[in-house]
Every structure is written in structure tokens, then in C-alpha cells.
Amino acid sequence: MSETTVGYLNGLLSKYTPSSTSFDKARTHRSGIETRLDAWLGVREMFETGSLKHGTGVWFYSDVDYVVSLKGTRPTPTMSLNNVRDALKDKYPNTTVRVSRPAVVCEFASGDETVEVVPAYIDSVNGGYWIPDPKDSSAWMKSHPKDHNSYVNDANTKHSGAAKKLARLAKTWKYKRNVPISSCYLEMRAAKFAKGVGTWVLPMDLASFFKHLQDIDLAAMNDPTGLGSRFTPCSSESNRQDALSKLDTAVTRSQKAYSAYLDDKHADAISQWKLVFNQ
């Protein structure tokens, strides 16, 4: 029996879904990182966040992400990042440790066990955390990572996990087509989109999601929890234009794929999806 469109997309989801143990080696570095940062800078708490924690990670591409809430007076974002970088460089002299806003990236095992650490300062009055703004080296931005995780989980209860499936496929497109767009932006857009649709048909809604992103011109997104700063799609306008160009191509191909799917031409639909995901 020939492969169906839904079967192909579900197979792609399965292929790029990390196993429960895929990133265990990367997670073994947590204790050493936390101990060193506590000794040098003082740590209130350190917790995992990001794609893997949210259940939207992409096998081979996603990293283990931590937020480290630091004690003391909040310095400039650049100073905070440099302080974390220097502490971890001293701890791991044979590991590449670099700043990639808003995080410090530790490339353990030549990058096979990559860990990203985001320095943060708690807002004890209004809640949430101040983290370095990815777009402005002199600015902090408000983030509520625990609430964002809850929002994605809540959206995912609708349509049997549609939100996380949509987010993972959108991120797979990002990585496979080298699209300079924020994974967090895609995840929150996907969660909001999935939460708003009345029915769920994977080929239809995936194509509709790409079209939705095109229609809104990759606009910045208000925090759907109403708590934090806006989610920006890209780190610069030039990257946004590059992302829009690649999105236009994805929309054209996904619309062709959906039309073929409606005509029961699954081989044609799959060939278009393969172009979307560079398979």
C-alpha cells in the first residue's frame, strides 16, 4: 500500500522526536555548571527550560537549556553574560564556551552535548525573570519561562497534542532549511494557532500555519500569557527578510501539498512536503 500524506508527516514527527534519553549526557553537566556559578556568582535556582523541557525539541538540533537565577544586584546584560562565560571557561578550559545572546553556550564533547545557560535575575515584585534581550545588547527583557511552559502544555491538550506536533514540524523546517527564526517564537505561535483551530487535520493545519505566518508578515507576538515581553521572530531585520523569503517558498510548496492531498494524490503531496523539509 502506498504511503499516505498523514503517514509521511507522522513519520517525520517520529524521526525528529528525541528519545527520553537522547540528551542525558548533556544533562550530566548541570551539577558542575550550577556548582561553579554558585561559587562565583551565587545561584538562587537553576531549572531546565526550552524545547526539550517543553516537549517540542528536534532530534539532533535542539540543545539542553537552563535558566540560572543569580543572586545580587543586576548588572548590565553584557556583564552578566561575560561573568557566566568566564566562570564556565575557568571550570571547563578544554570546552568551547561562548556568548550567544541571551545565553552562554557550552559545547561539551565538541558540540555533541551542547548546553545553553541563560543568566537571569528574579523580579521579586512583579514575578518572572529578567534575561538578556537577544536584540539589544544593552537591554534586559522580562521572561516567564515556567508560565510559557504551562501555556504550551495547556494548548497541547486540545486536538490530542496538536500544538507540540505543529511546533516540532515548524522547528524541523527551521533547522532543515536554515531559517534564521526564533524557536521560541515558532513554539508560541504554534501553540496559539493550535489552540484557536476548531478541527485538526495535520496536512491542512500545517499548511495553514505556514500561511498564517506569511499573512502576519512574521510580526512580533504579544506574550499570550500576558506576563512577559513580546516575542520577536528574528534577531535582526535582515534575518527577518531572509526568513520571510524562505517562508514564502514553504507556503507555495505546502499549499501545493495540501491541494494534492485533497485530490488524493498522496505521492505528489509527499514530494512537496519533502521539498518543504529538505528531505
PDB file of C-alpha atoms in Angstrom, residues 2-5 8 256-257 260-261 263-274:
ATOM      1  CA  SER A   2       1.346   3.433  -0.920  1.00  0.00           C
ATOM      2  CA  GLU A   3       2.311   5.842   1.832  1.00  0.00           C
ATOM      3  CA  THR A   4      -0.296   8.436   2.768  1.00  0.00           C
ATOM      4  CA  THR A   5       0.339  12.116   3.386  1.00  0.00           C
ATOM      5  CA  TYR A   8       4.548  10.638   5.911  1.00  0.00           C
ATOM      6  CA  LYS A 256       0.632  22.533  -3.430  1.00  0.00           C
ATOM      7  CA  ALA A 257       0.989  19.635  -0.987  1.00  0.00           C
ATOM      8  CA  ALA A 260      -2.605  17.256  -3.884  1.00  0.00           C
ATOM      9  CA  TYR A 261      -3.744  15.745  -0.579  1.00  0.00           C
ATOM     10  CA  ASP A 263      -7.162  15.292  -4.673  1.00  0.00           C
ATOM     11  CA  ASP A 264      -5.991  12.047  -3.055  1.00  0.00           C
ATOM     12  CA  LYS A 265      -2.641  12.358  -4.852  1.00  0.00           C
ATOM     13  CA  HIS A 266      -0.509  11.368  -1.903  1.00  0.00           C
ATOM     14  CA  ALA A 267       2.720  10.810  -3.817  1.00  0.00           C
ATOM     15  CA  ASP A 268       2.543  14.359  -5.183  1.00  0.00           C
ATOM     16  CA  ALA A 269       1.704  15.753  -1.753  1.00  0.00           C
ATOM     17  CA  ILE A 270       4.599  13.907  -0.126  1.00  0.00           C
ATOM     18  CA  SER A 271       7.036  15.111  -2.781  1.00  0.00           C
ATOM     19  CA  GLN A 272       6.072  18.709  -1.951  1.00  0.00           C
ATOM     20  CA  TRP A 273       6.418  18.138   1.795  1.00  0.00           C
ATOM     21  CA  LYS A 274       9.838  16.642   1.186  1.00  0.00           C
TER      22      LYS A 274
END
